Amino acid sequence: TTFAYQLKDREGLTFVHPYDDADVISGQGTIGIEMLEDAPQLETLIVPIGGGGLIGGIAVAARAMKNDIEVVGVQTRMFPSMHAELAGKEPGPLCGGQTIAEGIAVKQAGRLGFEIAKELVRDVLIVDEDDLEQAITLFCNVEKTVAEGAGAAGLAALLAHPQRFSGKKVGIVLCGGNIDSRLLASVLTRALVREKRIVSLRIIGDDRPGLLAVVSKVIGDLGGNILEVAHNRLALDVPAKGAEFDILMETRDSRHTQEIIDALVAAGYPPRTI
């Protein structure tokens, strides 16, 4: 930012701040207008906060149209800058880390947005990275919509604080889909692991011909899909005449996974989830 201002002064340019600018904030406020025109029954709006321009504009517009509407902000636990300042704390020392919500990873909110938030924003909620990943996954799988971490923060707040919004008509702002395809793939795969639809099992048994075939048959007969197999004879925590198998498999859901685990136990090959 310092360099940008120096360049502006040196070359006589016009600097347009991305969020701490009255015209930018006014333009972002049209989101609040459109939301209430489409759904005037809304009681609460949840808006991601980075620099504070988006929530500032939406809060001004929405409160002008419907004075009793509640405007709630959301930030990540790694960058709770507005949350901290509104609580009278210095935000800088609290901000830092690798968050999936890069678009709202701002160490200090703009002054205009902060002043508006003090007057018009009811609360600022904090979400964790798991909440953001779950929100991205739901947007993709349910809504068939690609959302970046910052864009999905509103839904993440609903997931993280369900009691806070219980019984209310809530509008959330999906404000970005700029997510790297590899990161999106990783988030979706991690969701399968979290839901136990992809699970890695470790089985220790005798190192004899046919053992892997028996274990594979138990899994296959119950409809499990084996993705990878690693066969380790040299692990020191395995008997010299034994072998260790790490099996990565895909199932329908956590109940299906447990059925396969129970069948392996019954067959004499109790697995350990890793």
Short mmCIF file of N, CA and C in Angstrom, two decimals, residues 22-191:
data_model
loop_
_atom_site.label_atom_id
_atom_site.label_comp_id
_atom_site.label_asym_id
_atom_site.label_seq_id
_atom_site.Cartn_x
_atom_site.Cartn_y
_atom_site.Cartn_z
N ALA A 22 -15.28 5.37 -0.07
CA ALA A 22 -16.72 5.59 0.05
C ALA A 22 -17.48 5.11 -1.18
N ASP A 23 -16.92 5.34 -2.38
CA ASP A 23 -17.62 4.92 -3.59
C ASP A 23 -17.63 3.40 -3.74
N VAL A 24 -16.53 2.76 -3.39
CA VAL A 24 -16.48 1.29 -3.43
C VAL A 24 -17.49 0.71 -2.45
N ILE A 25 -17.53 1.26 -1.26
CA ILE A 25 -18.48 0.79 -0.25
C ILE A 25 -19.92 0.99 -0.72
N SER A 26 -20.19 2.12 -1.35
CA SER A 26 -21.55 2.38 -1.87
C SER A 26 -21.92 1.36 -2.93
N GLY A 27 -20.98 1.06 -3.81
CA GLY A 27 -21.25 0.08 -4.85
C GLY A 27 -21.54 -1.29 -4.28
N GLN A 28 -20.79 -1.69 -3.25
CA GLN A 28 -21.03 -2.99 -2.64
C GLN A 28 -22.35 -3.03 -1.90
N GLY A 29 -22.83 -1.88 -1.50
CA GLY A 29 -24.11 -1.83 -0.82
C GLY A 29 -25.28 -2.26 -1.68
N THR A 30 -25.11 -2.22 -3.01
CA THR A 30 -26.20 -2.66 -3.89
C THR A 30 -26.56 -4.13 -3.66
N ILE A 31 -25.63 -4.90 -3.12
CA ILE A 31 -25.93 -6.31 -2.80
C ILE A 31 -27.05 -6.37 -1.78
N GLY A 32 -26.94 -5.54 -0.74
CA GLY A 32 -27.99 -5.52 0.27
C GLY A 32 -29.33 -5.10 -0.30
N ILE A 33 -29.31 -4.13 -1.21
CA ILE A 33 -30.55 -3.69 -1.85
C ILE A 33 -31.20 -4.83 -2.63
N GLU A 34 -30.40 -5.51 -3.42
CA GLU A 34 -30.92 -6.61 -4.24
C GLU A 34 -31.45 -7.75 -3.37
N MET A 35 -30.76 -8.05 -2.27
CA MET A 35 -31.22 -9.14 -1.40
C MET A 35 -32.58 -8.83 -0.81
N LEU A 36 -32.77 -7.61 -0.34
CA LEU A 36 -34.05 -7.26 0.28
C LEU A 36 -35.16 -7.05 -0.75
N GLU A 37 -34.78 -6.63 -1.96
CA GLU A 37 -35.81 -6.54 -3.01
C GLU A 37 -36.30 -7.93 -3.38
N ASP A 38 -35.40 -8.90 -3.43
CA ASP A 38 -35.79 -10.27 -3.78
C ASP A 38 -36.46 -10.99 -2.61
N ALA A 39 -36.01 -10.71 -1.39
CA ALA A 39 -36.53 -11.43 -0.22
C ALA A 39 -36.72 -10.45 0.94
N PRO A 40 -37.77 -9.61 0.90
CA PRO A 40 -37.98 -8.60 1.95
C PRO A 40 -38.23 -9.19 3.33
N GLN A 41 -38.53 -10.49 3.39
CA GLN A 41 -38.80 -11.13 4.69
C GLN A 41 -37.53 -11.47 5.46
N LEU A 42 -36.36 -11.24 4.88
CA LEU A 42 -35.11 -11.56 5.56
C LEU A 42 -35.00 -10.80 6.88
N GLU A 43 -34.51 -11.51 7.90
CA GLU A 43 -34.34 -10.91 9.22
C GLU A 43 -32.87 -10.69 9.59
N THR A 44 -31.99 -11.47 8.96
CA THR A 44 -30.56 -11.41 9.27
C THR A 44 -29.76 -11.57 7.98
N LEU A 45 -28.70 -10.79 7.85
CA LEU A 45 -27.76 -10.95 6.75
C LEU A 45 -26.40 -11.31 7.34
N ILE A 46 -25.75 -12.33 6.76
CA ILE A 46 -24.41 -12.72 7.20
C ILE A 46 -23.44 -12.35 6.09
N VAL A 47 -22.43 -11.56 6.43
CA VAL A 47 -21.52 -11.00 5.43
C VAL A 47 -20.07 -11.26 5.84
N PRO A 48 -19.24 -11.83 4.94
CA PRO A 48 -17.82 -11.99 5.24
C PRO A 48 -17.14 -10.63 5.42
N ILE A 49 -16.16 -10.57 6.31
CA ILE A 49 -15.42 -9.34 6.56
C ILE A 49 -13.93 -9.56 6.31
N GLY A 50 -13.38 -8.76 5.43
CA GLY A 50 -11.94 -8.68 5.26
C GLY A 50 -11.54 -7.27 5.63
N GLY A 51 -11.59 -6.38 4.62
CA GLY A 51 -11.33 -4.98 4.88
C GLY A 51 -12.52 -4.22 5.42
N GLY A 52 -13.70 -4.78 5.33
CA GLY A 52 -14.90 -4.15 5.90
C GLY A 52 -15.74 -3.36 4.93
N GLY A 53 -15.30 -3.24 3.67
CA GLY A 53 -16.08 -2.48 2.70
C GLY A 53 -17.38 -3.15 2.34
N LEU A 54 -17.35 -4.46 2.15
CA LEU A 54 -18.55 -5.20 1.76
C LEU A 54 -19.63 -5.11 2.83
N ILE A 55 -19.26 -5.42 4.07
CA ILE A 55 -20.27 -5.38 5.13
C ILE A 55 -20.69 -3.95 5.41
N GLY A 56 -19.78 -2.99 5.24
CA GLY A 56 -20.15 -1.59 5.45
C GLY A 56 -21.22 -1.15 4.47
N GLY A 57 -21.01 -1.44 3.20
CA GLY A 57 -22.00 -1.04 2.19
C GLY A 57 -23.32 -1.74 2.37
N ILE A 58 -23.28 -3.04 2.62
CA ILE A 58 -24.51 -3.81 2.79
C ILE A 58 -25.26 -3.34 4.03
N ALA A 59 -24.53 -3.08 5.12
CA ALA A 59 -25.19 -2.65 6.36
C ALA A 59 -25.90 -1.32 6.17
N VAL A 60 -25.25 -0.36 5.52
CA VAL A 60 -25.88 0.94 5.30
C VAL A 60 -27.14 0.80 4.45
N ALA A 61 -27.04 0.06 3.35
CA ALA A 61 -28.19 -0.07 2.44
C ALA A 61 -29.32 -0.86 3.08
N ALA A 62 -28.97 -2.00 3.70
CA ALA A 62 -30.02 -2.86 4.27
C ALA A 62 -30.72 -2.19 5.44
N ARG A 63 -29.97 -1.52 6.30
CA ARG A 63 -30.59 -0.86 7.45
C ARG A 63 -31.43 0.34 7.03
N ALA A 64 -31.06 0.97 5.90
CA ALA A 64 -31.87 2.07 5.39
C ALA A 64 -33.21 1.57 4.87
N MET A 65 -33.21 0.37 4.29
CA MET A 65 -34.43 -0.20 3.74
C MET A 65 -35.29 -0.88 4.81
N LYS A 66 -34.61 -1.47 5.79
CA LYS A 66 -35.31 -2.23 6.83
C LYS A 66 -34.54 -2.04 8.13
N ASN A 67 -34.96 -1.10 8.93
CA ASN A 67 -34.17 -0.65 10.08
C ASN A 67 -33.91 -1.75 11.10
N ASP A 68 -34.82 -2.73 11.21
CA ASP A 68 -34.65 -3.76 12.24
C ASP A 68 -33.90 -4.98 11.74
N ILE A 69 -33.39 -4.96 10.52
CA ILE A 69 -32.66 -6.12 10.03
C ILE A 69 -31.33 -6.23 10.76
N GLU A 70 -30.92 -7.45 11.04
CA GLU A 70 -29.68 -7.70 11.76
C GLU A 70 -28.58 -8.00 10.76
N VAL A 71 -27.46 -7.31 10.88
CA VAL A 71 -26.31 -7.55 10.01
C VAL A 71 -25.19 -8.16 10.86
N VAL A 72 -24.74 -9.34 10.45
CA VAL A 72 -23.73 -10.08 11.21
C VAL A 72 -22.53 -10.33 10.31
N GLY A 73 -21.36 -10.07 10.83
CA GLY A 73 -20.13 -10.32 10.08
C GLY A 73 -19.53 -11.67 10.43
N VAL A 74 -18.60 -12.12 9.60
CA VAL A 74 -17.91 -13.38 9.87
C VAL A 74 -16.46 -13.25 9.43
N GLN A 75 -15.56 -13.71 10.30
CA GLN A 75 -14.13 -13.73 10.00
C GLN A 75 -13.53 -15.07 10.40
N THR A 76 -12.33 -15.34 9.89
CA THR A 76 -11.66 -16.57 10.25
C THR A 76 -10.92 -16.41 11.57
N ARG A 77 -10.67 -17.53 12.22
CA ARG A 77 -9.96 -17.49 13.49
C ARG A 77 -8.54 -16.98 13.32
N MET A 78 -7.97 -17.16 12.12
CA MET A 78 -6.59 -16.71 11.89
C MET A 78 -6.51 -15.20 11.63
N PHE A 79 -7.60 -14.60 11.15
CA PHE A 79 -7.60 -13.16 10.85
C PHE A 79 -8.86 -12.50 11.41
N PRO A 80 -8.95 -12.39 12.74
CA PRO A 80 -10.15 -11.80 13.37
C PRO A 80 -10.00 -10.30 13.59
N SER A 81 -9.55 -9.59 12.57
CA SER A 81 -9.18 -8.18 12.75
C SER A 81 -10.35 -7.30 13.21
N MET A 82 -11.47 -7.35 12.49
CA MET A 82 -12.62 -6.52 12.87
C MET A 82 -13.19 -6.97 14.21
N HIS A 83 -13.27 -8.26 14.42
CA HIS A 83 -13.76 -8.82 15.69
C HIS A 83 -12.94 -8.28 16.85
N ALA A 84 -11.62 -8.25 16.67
CA ALA A 84 -10.73 -7.78 17.73
C ALA A 84 -10.90 -6.29 17.97
N GLU A 85 -10.92 -5.50 16.91
CA GLU A 85 -11.04 -4.05 17.07
C GLU A 85 -12.35 -3.64 17.71
N LEU A 86 -13.42 -4.30 17.34
CA LEU A 86 -14.71 -3.97 17.94
C LEU A 86 -14.72 -4.31 19.43
N ALA A 87 -13.85 -5.25 19.83
CA ALA A 87 -13.74 -5.61 21.24
C ALA A 87 -12.68 -4.77 21.95
N GLY A 88 -12.11 -3.80 21.24
CA GLY A 88 -11.13 -2.92 21.85
C GLY A 88 -9.73 -3.49 21.91
N LYS A 89 -9.44 -4.49 21.08
CA LYS A 89 -8.13 -5.12 21.08
C LYS A 89 -7.33 -4.71 19.85
N GLU A 90 -6.01 -4.83 19.95
CA GLU A 90 -5.14 -4.56 18.82
C GLU A 90 -5.17 -5.79 17.90
N PRO A 91 -5.57 -5.63 16.62
CA PRO A 91 -5.76 -6.81 15.76
C PRO A 91 -4.46 -7.45 15.28
N GLY A 92 -3.42 -6.65 15.07
CA GLY A 92 -2.20 -7.16 14.46
C GLY A 92 -1.66 -8.44 15.05
N PRO A 93 -1.41 -8.49 16.38
CA PRO A 93 -0.83 -9.70 16.98
C PRO A 93 -1.72 -10.93 16.88
N LEU A 94 -3.01 -10.74 16.64
CA LEU A 94 -3.94 -11.87 16.59
C LEU A 94 -4.07 -12.45 15.19
N CYS A 95 -3.51 -11.77 14.19
CA CYS A 95 -3.71 -12.16 12.80
C CYS A 95 -2.46 -12.82 12.22
N GLY A 96 -2.68 -13.91 11.49
CA GLY A 96 -1.58 -14.57 10.81
C GLY A 96 -1.87 -16.05 10.62
N GLY A 97 -1.22 -16.64 9.62
CA GLY A 97 -1.39 -18.07 9.35
C GLY A 97 -1.90 -18.32 7.95
N GLN A 98 -1.94 -19.60 7.59
CA GLN A 98 -2.39 -20.02 6.27
C GLN A 98 -3.86 -20.39 6.33
N THR A 99 -4.71 -19.50 5.87
CA THR A 99 -6.14 -19.76 5.85
C THR A 99 -6.61 -20.03 4.43
N ILE A 100 -7.64 -20.83 4.31
CA ILE A 100 -8.23 -21.12 3.00
C ILE A 100 -9.04 -19.91 2.51
N ALA A 101 -9.34 -18.99 3.42
CA ALA A 101 -10.12 -17.80 3.07
C ALA A 101 -9.19 -16.62 2.84
N GLU A 102 -8.37 -16.70 1.79
CA GLU A 102 -7.39 -15.64 1.53
C GLU A 102 -8.05 -14.29 1.29
N GLY A 103 -9.24 -14.29 0.71
CA GLY A 103 -9.90 -13.04 0.35
C GLY A 103 -10.29 -12.18 1.54
N ILE A 104 -10.36 -12.76 2.74
CA ILE A 104 -10.69 -11.97 3.93
C ILE A 104 -9.56 -12.05 4.95
N ALA A 105 -8.37 -12.42 4.49
CA ALA A 105 -7.20 -12.49 5.38
C ALA A 105 -6.56 -11.10 5.46
N VAL A 106 -7.22 -10.21 6.18
CA VAL A 106 -6.79 -8.81 6.29
C VAL A 106 -6.45 -8.52 7.74
N LYS A 107 -5.27 -7.94 7.97
CA LYS A 107 -4.80 -7.71 9.34
C LYS A 107 -5.44 -6.51 10.01
N GLN A 108 -5.94 -5.58 9.22
CA GLN A 108 -6.66 -4.43 9.80
C GLN A 108 -7.71 -3.96 8.83
N ALA A 109 -8.92 -3.82 9.32
CA ALA A 109 -10.02 -3.37 8.48
C ALA A 109 -9.84 -1.90 8.11
N GLY A 110 -10.47 -1.49 7.02
CA GLY A 110 -10.46 -0.08 6.63
C GLY A 110 -11.18 0.76 7.66
N ARG A 111 -10.80 2.04 7.74
CA ARG A 111 -11.39 2.91 8.75
C ARG A 111 -12.86 3.21 8.48
N LEU A 112 -13.23 3.36 7.22
CA LEU A 112 -14.63 3.61 6.91
C LEU A 112 -15.50 2.42 7.29
N GLY A 113 -15.06 1.24 6.89
CA GLY A 113 -15.82 0.03 7.22
C GLY A 113 -15.91 -0.18 8.71
N PHE A 114 -14.84 0.11 9.42
CA PHE A 114 -14.84 -0.07 10.88
C PHE A 114 -15.84 0.86 11.54
N GLU A 115 -15.86 2.12 11.13
CA GLU A 115 -16.80 3.08 11.73
C GLU A 115 -18.25 2.69 11.45
N ILE A 116 -18.51 2.20 10.25
CA ILE A 116 -19.87 1.74 9.94
C ILE A 116 -20.23 0.53 10.78
N ALA A 117 -19.28 -0.41 10.91
CA ALA A 117 -19.54 -1.62 11.67
C ALA A 117 -19.85 -1.31 13.13
N LYS A 118 -19.16 -0.33 13.69
CA LYS A 118 -19.42 0.05 15.09
C LYS A 118 -20.88 0.46 15.29
N GLU A 119 -21.46 1.07 14.28
CA GLU A 119 -22.82 1.59 14.41
C GLU A 119 -23.89 0.60 13.96
N LEU A 120 -23.60 -0.17 12.93
CA LEU A 120 -24.68 -0.91 12.26
C LEU A 120 -24.55 -2.43 12.28
N VAL A 121 -23.39 -2.97 12.62
CA VAL A 121 -23.20 -4.43 12.61
C VAL A 121 -23.45 -4.98 14.01
N ARG A 122 -24.33 -5.93 14.11
CA ARG A 122 -24.74 -6.47 15.40
C ARG A 122 -23.63 -7.29 16.06
N ASP A 123 -22.94 -8.10 15.24
CA ASP A 123 -21.99 -9.04 15.82
C ASP A 123 -21.02 -9.49 14.73
N VAL A 124 -19.84 -9.94 15.14
CA VAL A 124 -18.88 -10.55 14.21
C VAL A 124 -18.53 -11.93 14.76
N LEU A 125 -18.83 -12.96 13.99
CA LEU A 125 -18.60 -14.34 14.40
C LEU A 125 -17.29 -14.86 13.83
N ILE A 126 -16.72 -15.83 14.51
CA ILE A 126 -15.46 -16.44 14.10
C ILE A 126 -15.72 -17.87 13.63
N VAL A 127 -15.09 -18.25 12.52
CA VAL A 127 -15.21 -19.61 12.01
C VAL A 127 -13.82 -20.23 11.87
N ASP A 128 -13.77 -21.55 11.94
CA ASP A 128 -12.52 -22.30 11.80
C ASP A 128 -12.37 -22.80 10.37
N GLU A 129 -11.19 -23.30 10.08
CA GLU A 129 -10.91 -23.79 8.73
C GLU A 129 -11.81 -24.96 8.36
N ASP A 130 -12.12 -25.84 9.31
CA ASP A 130 -13.02 -26.96 9.02
C ASP A 130 -14.40 -26.47 8.59
N ASP A 131 -14.86 -25.40 9.22
CA ASP A 131 -16.17 -24.84 8.86
C ASP A 131 -16.15 -24.32 7.42
N LEU A 132 -15.05 -23.67 7.05
CA LEU A 132 -14.92 -23.14 5.69
C LEU A 132 -14.87 -24.27 4.67
N GLU A 133 -14.12 -25.33 4.98
CA GLU A 133 -14.05 -26.47 4.06
C GLU A 133 -15.41 -27.11 3.88
N GLN A 134 -16.14 -27.26 4.98
CA GLN A 134 -17.48 -27.86 4.90
C GLN A 134 -18.41 -27.00 4.06
N ALA A 135 -18.29 -25.68 4.21
CA ALA A 135 -19.15 -24.77 3.44
C ALA A 135 -18.82 -24.85 1.95
N ILE A 136 -17.54 -24.86 1.60
CA ILE A 136 -17.14 -25.00 0.20
C ILE A 136 -17.69 -26.29 -0.38
N THR A 137 -17.60 -27.37 0.39
CA THR A 137 -18.08 -28.68 -0.07
C THR A 137 -19.59 -28.68 -0.28
N LEU A 138 -20.32 -28.07 0.64
CA LEU A 138 -21.79 -28.03 0.49
C LEU A 138 -22.20 -27.20 -0.72
N PHE A 139 -21.55 -26.06 -0.92
CA PHE A 139 -21.86 -25.26 -2.11
C PHE A 139 -21.64 -26.09 -3.37
N CYS A 140 -20.55 -26.84 -3.41
CA CYS A 140 -20.21 -27.62 -4.60
C CYS A 140 -21.17 -28.79 -4.79
N ASN A 141 -21.40 -29.57 -3.73
CA ASN A 141 -22.18 -30.80 -3.85
C ASN A 141 -23.68 -30.58 -3.88
N VAL A 142 -24.15 -29.58 -3.14
CA VAL A 142 -25.60 -29.35 -3.05
C VAL A 142 -26.07 -28.29 -4.04
N GLU A 143 -25.38 -27.16 -4.06
CA GLU A 143 -25.79 -26.06 -4.93
C GLU A 143 -25.13 -26.10 -6.31
N LYS A 144 -24.14 -27.01 -6.49
CA LYS A 144 -23.39 -27.09 -7.75
C LYS A 144 -22.76 -25.74 -8.09
N THR A 145 -22.21 -25.11 -7.06
CA THR A 145 -21.62 -23.78 -7.18
C THR A 145 -20.21 -23.80 -6.62
N VAL A 146 -19.28 -23.22 -7.36
CA VAL A 146 -17.89 -23.14 -6.90
C VAL A 146 -17.73 -21.90 -6.02
N ALA A 147 -17.26 -22.09 -4.80
CA ALA A 147 -17.06 -20.98 -3.87
C ALA A 147 -15.63 -21.03 -3.33
N GLU A 148 -15.01 -19.87 -3.24
CA GLU A 148 -13.71 -19.79 -2.57
C GLU A 148 -13.95 -19.74 -1.07
N GLY A 149 -12.86 -19.83 -0.29
CA GLY A 149 -13.01 -19.85 1.17
C GLY A 149 -13.69 -18.61 1.71
N ALA A 150 -13.25 -17.43 1.25
CA ALA A 150 -13.86 -16.19 1.72
C ALA A 150 -15.32 -16.10 1.29
N GLY A 151 -15.61 -16.55 0.07
CA GLY A 151 -16.97 -16.49 -0.43
C GLY A 151 -17.92 -17.38 0.33
N ALA A 152 -17.40 -18.47 0.88
CA ALA A 152 -18.24 -19.43 1.60
C ALA A 152 -18.33 -19.14 3.09
N ALA A 153 -17.71 -18.04 3.54
CA ALA A 153 -17.65 -17.77 4.98
C ALA A 153 -19.03 -17.57 5.61
N GLY A 154 -19.97 -17.00 4.87
CA GLY A 154 -21.31 -16.81 5.41
C GLY A 154 -21.97 -18.14 5.74
N LEU A 155 -21.89 -19.09 4.84
CA LEU A 155 -22.44 -20.42 5.10
C LEU A 155 -21.67 -21.09 6.23
N ALA A 156 -20.36 -20.89 6.28
CA ALA A 156 -19.55 -21.45 7.36
C ALA A 156 -20.04 -20.97 8.72
N ALA A 157 -20.44 -19.69 8.79
CA ALA A 157 -20.96 -19.16 10.06
C ALA A 157 -22.26 -19.85 10.46
N LEU A 158 -23.12 -20.12 9.49
CA LEU A 158 -24.35 -20.86 9.79
C LEU A 158 -24.04 -22.24 10.33
N LEU A 159 -23.05 -22.90 9.74
CA LEU A 159 -22.69 -24.25 10.17
C LEU A 159 -22.04 -24.25 11.55
N ALA A 160 -21.24 -23.22 11.81
CA ALA A 160 -20.49 -23.16 13.07
C ALA A 160 -21.35 -22.67 14.24
N HIS A 161 -22.37 -21.85 13.95
CA HIS A 161 -23.18 -21.24 15.01
C HIS A 161 -24.66 -21.43 14.73
N PRO A 162 -25.13 -22.67 14.62
CA PRO A 162 -26.54 -22.89 14.23
C PRO A 162 -27.54 -22.31 15.22
N GLN A 163 -27.25 -22.34 16.52
CA GLN A 163 -28.20 -21.82 17.50
C GLN A 163 -28.35 -20.31 17.39
N ARG A 164 -27.29 -19.67 16.93
CA ARG A 164 -27.31 -18.20 16.81
C ARG A 164 -28.38 -17.75 15.82
N PHE A 165 -28.68 -18.60 14.82
CA PHE A 165 -29.61 -18.21 13.77
C PHE A 165 -30.88 -19.07 13.74
N SER A 166 -31.06 -19.85 14.79
CA SER A 166 -32.22 -20.74 14.83
C SER A 166 -33.53 -19.96 14.75
N GLY A 167 -34.41 -20.38 13.87
CA GLY A 167 -35.73 -19.77 13.73
C GLY A 167 -35.76 -18.46 12.97
N LYS A 168 -34.62 -18.02 12.44
CA LYS A 168 -34.57 -16.75 11.72
C LYS A 168 -34.50 -16.96 10.21
N LYS A 169 -34.98 -15.98 9.48
CA LYS A 169 -34.86 -15.99 8.02
C LYS A 169 -33.54 -15.30 7.68
N VAL A 170 -32.60 -16.08 7.19
CA VAL A 170 -31.22 -15.61 7.05
C VAL A 170 -30.81 -15.55 5.59
N GLY A 171 -30.16 -14.46 5.22
CA GLY A 171 -29.57 -14.34 3.89
C GLY A 171 -28.05 -14.34 4.01
N ILE A 172 -27.39 -15.12 3.19
CA ILE A 172 -25.92 -15.15 3.22
C ILE A 172 -25.38 -14.66 1.88
N VAL A 173 -24.19 -14.10 1.93
CA VAL A 173 -23.58 -13.53 0.73
C VAL A 173 -22.49 -14.47 0.23
N LEU A 174 -22.67 -15.01 -0.98
CA LEU A 174 -21.62 -15.79 -1.63
C LEU A 174 -20.88 -14.81 -2.53
N CYS A 175 -19.67 -14.42 -2.10
CA CYS A 175 -19.02 -13.26 -2.74
C CYS A 175 -17.74 -13.60 -3.48
N GLY A 176 -17.55 -14.85 -3.89
CA GLY A 176 -16.34 -15.15 -4.66
C GLY A 176 -16.20 -16.63 -4.97
N GLY A 177 -15.68 -16.91 -6.18
CA GLY A 177 -15.43 -18.30 -6.59
C GLY A 177 -14.02 -18.50 -7.07
N ASN A 178 -13.10 -17.67 -6.59
CA ASN A 178 -11.72 -17.71 -7.06
C ASN A 178 -10.90 -18.70 -6.25
N ILE A 179 -11.09 -19.98 -6.52
CA ILE A 179 -10.38 -21.03 -5.80
C ILE A 179 -9.61 -21.90 -6.80
N ASP A 180 -8.37 -22.18 -6.49
CA ASP A 180 -7.54 -23.02 -7.35
C ASP A 180 -8.16 -24.41 -7.47
N SER A 181 -8.15 -24.97 -8.67
CA SER A 181 -8.80 -26.27 -8.90
C SER A 181 -8.17 -27.38 -8.06
N ARG A 182 -6.86 -27.31 -7.84
CA ARG A 182 -6.21 -28.32 -7.01
C ARG A 182 -6.63 -28.19 -5.56
N LEU A 183 -6.78 -26.95 -5.09
CA LEU A 183 -7.24 -26.74 -3.72
C LEU A 183 -8.67 -27.22 -3.56
N LEU A 184 -9.52 -26.93 -4.55
CA LEU A 184 -10.90 -27.40 -4.49
C LEU A 184 -10.95 -28.91 -4.45
N ALA A 185 -10.14 -29.57 -5.28
CA ALA A 185 -10.09 -31.04 -5.27
C ALA A 185 -9.66 -31.57 -3.91
N SER A 186 -8.68 -30.90 -3.31
CA SER A 186 -8.22 -31.31 -1.99
C SER A 186 -9.32 -31.16 -0.94
N VAL A 187 -10.03 -30.05 -0.98
CA VAL A 187 -11.11 -29.82 -0.02
C VAL A 187 -12.20 -30.88 -0.16
N LEU A 188 -12.56 -31.21 -1.39
CA LEU A 188 -13.62 -32.20 -1.61
C LEU A 188 -13.17 -33.59 -1.17
N THR A 189 -11.91 -33.92 -1.40
CA THR A 189 -11.38 -35.22 -0.98
C THR A 189 -11.31 -35.30 0.54
N ARG A 190 -10.86 -34.22 1.16
CA ARG A 190 -10.80 -34.18 2.62
C ARG A 190 -12.19 -34.34 3.24
N ALA A 191 -13.21 -33.83 2.54
CA ALA A 191 -14.57 -33.99 3.03
C ALA A 191 -14.97 -35.47 3.05
#
